[in-house]
C-alpha positions in Angstrom: -29.2 20.7 -127.9 -28.0 19.6 -131.3 -30.1 18.3 -134.1 -28.3 16.6 -137.0 -29.7 16.4 -140.5 -28.9 13.8 -143.1 -30.2 12.2 -146.3 -29.5 9.3 -148.5 -31.2 10.9 -151.5 -28.9 13.0 -153.7 -31.8 15.3 -154.8 -32.4 16.4 -151.2 -28.8 17.3 -150.3 -29.0 20.9 -151.5 -32.3 21.5 -149.5 -30.5 20.3 -146.3 -28.1 23.2 -146.5 -30.9 25.6 -146.9 -32.8 24.1 -144.0 -29.8 24.1 -141.8 -29.1 27.8 -142.5 -32.8 28.8 -142.1 -33.2 26.9 -138.7 -29.9 28.3 -137.3 -30.9 31.9 -138.0 -32.7 32.2 -134.7 -30.7 32.3 -131.5 -31.6 29.6 -129.1 -30.6 26.4 -127.5 -31.1 24.2 -130.5 -28.4 24.0 -133.2 -28.8 22.2 -136.5 -26.0 20.6 -138.4 -25.9 18.6 -141.7 -23.9 15.5 -141.5 -22.9 13.0 -144.2 -24.3 9.5 -144.7 -23.1 6.9 -147.1 -25.2 4.8 -149.5 -22.2 2.4 -149.8 -22.9 0.9 -146.4 -25.1 -1.8 -144.9 -27.7 0.9 -143.9 -27.4 2.4 -147.4 -28.2 -0.9 -148.9 -31.1 -1.5 -146.6 -32.4 2.0 -147.5 -32.1 1.4 -151.2 -34.0 -1.9 -151.0 -36.9 -0.4 -148.9 -40.1 0.7 -150.6 -41.4 2.3 -147.3 -39.6 3.0 -144.1 -40.9 1.7 -140.8 -40.0 3.2 -137.4 -37.7 0.2 -137.0 -36.0 0.9 -140.3 -35.6 4.6 -139.4 -34.2 3.8 -135.9 -31.7 1.3 -137.4 -30.5 3.6 -140.2 -30.2 6.6 -137.8 -28.3 4.5 -135.2 -25.7 3.5 -137.9 -25.4 7.1 -139.2 -24.9 8.3 -135.6 -22.2 5.7 -134.9 -20.5 6.5 -138.2 -20.4 10.2 -137.2 -19.7 9.7 -133.4 -23.0 11.2 -132.4 -24.6 10.0 -129.2 -27.6 11.3 -127.3 -28.6 13.9 -129.9 -31.5 14.1 -132.5 -30.9 12.8 -136.0 -33.3 13.7 -138.8 -33.3 11.5 -141.9 -34.8 13.4 -144.8 -36.1 10.9 -147.3 -38.0 10.6 -150.5 -39.3 7.2 -149.3 -42.8 6.8 -147.9 -43.0 6.4 -144.1 -45.2 3.7 -142.7 -47.9 4.6 -140.2 -46.9 3.4 -136.7 -48.8 0.6 -135.2 -51.3 0.2 -133.4 -52.7 3.6 -134.3 -56.4 3.4 -134.9 -56.7 6.8 -136.7 -57.7 6.0 -140.3 -57.2 8.0 -143.4 -53.6 7.7 -144.4 -51.3 4.7 -144.7 -48.1 6.7 -145.1 -47.0 9.6 -142.9 -45.2 12.8 -143.8 -42.9 12.5 -140.9 -42.4 10.4 -137.8 -40.2 10.2 -134.7 -39.1 7.5 -132.3 -37.3 9.1 -129.3 -34.5 11.1 -130.9 -34.8 9.5 -134.4 -36.8 11.5 -136.9 -37.7 10.9 -140.5 -39.3 13.4 -142.8 -40.6 12.7 -146.3 -39.3 15.3 -148.7 -41.6 14.7 -151.7 -44.8 16.3 -152.8 -44.5 19.6 -150.9 -44.0 21.9 -153.9 -47.6 22.7 -154.5 -48.4 23.8 -151.0 -45.1 25.7 -150.5 -45.0 27.5 -153.8 -42.0 25.4 -155.0 -40.1 25.8 -151.7 -40.4 22.2 -150.3 -37.6 22.9 -147.9 -40.1 25.1 -145.9 -42.4 22.1 -145.3 -39.5 19.8 -144.5 -38.2 22.3 -141.9 -41.6 22.6 -140.4 -41.9 18.8 -140.1 -38.5 18.7 -138.4 -39.5 21.3 -135.8 -42.9 19.6 -135.3 -41.3 16.3 -134.6 -38.8 17.7 -132.2 -41.6 19.5 -130.4 -43.7 16.4 -130.2 -40.8 14.3 -129.0 -40.0 16.8 -126.3 -43.6 16.6 -125.2 -43.3 12.8 -125.0 -46.0 12.2 -127.5 -46.4 8.4 -128.0 -47.0 7.6 -131.6 -47.3 3.9 -130.9 -50.2 4.3 -128.6 -53.9 4.9 -128.7 -53.2 7.8 -126.3 -52.1 9.7 -129.5 -55.8 10.5 -130.0 -55.7 12.7 -126.9 -52.7 14.6 -128.1 -53.7 15.5 -131.7 -56.6 17.4 -133.4 -58.4 15.3 -135.9 -59.8 18.4 -137.5 -57.2 20.9 -138.8 -57.0 24.0 -136.7 -53.7 25.4 -137.8 -51.9 23.8 -134.8 -48.7 21.9 -134.8 -50.6 18.9 -133.4 -53.2 18.7 -136.2 -53.3 15.2 -137.6 -53.7 16.3 -141.2 -54.8 13.4 -143.4 -53.6 15.2 -146.5 -50.9 17.7 -147.3 -53.4 20.5 -148.1 -54.5 20.4 -144.5 -50.9 20.9 -143.5 -51.1 24.3 -145.2 -53.0 25.5 -142.2 -50.0 24.9 -140.0 -47.8 27.2 -142.1 -50.5 29.9 -142.6 -53.0 29.5 -139.7 -54.4 33.0 -140.3 -55.9 31.8 -143.6 -58.0 29.3 -141.7 -59.3 31.6 -138.9 -63.0 32.2 -139.4 -63.8 35.9 -139.7 -66.0 37.5 -137.1 -69.6 38.0 -138.0 -70.6 41.5 -139.1 -74.0 43.0 -138.8 
């Protein structure tokens, strides 16, 4: 399986190379590859004009990038500094923007605001969000459904399916041992 990575933000391009190298270090059936995208296109213009990206925006942009690069049937991850709208009709309250989202094989990951919880290595959080979304997509999780409530943990447990209302809760996904309660001693 191939997973392609792209961005329309110049500040994120260097991180994509680091993420690609890091995720390809392990042998396995998933291969990651950075591909180009172009701001001087219709999708680039749509992207520039957007304040927030909806699932529809992400799907349209990813489709055009896939067509431009002759990619069909594979995952494409758009790493973005734009906020990502919460899918509808989700009834879980607490955050209006998401850190990442997927629709079938189209994924978007917000690349901003990770430095504090990753000790200035935001590419670690972005890579984690990529893997999380691939996993959830392969599990056929439905983000546009109230069934999502059965598939996520509303309280952070250090699991890939924690809902995480804020980025500090996501820290538990990277370092779950920090959140395990110690056994009682007598």
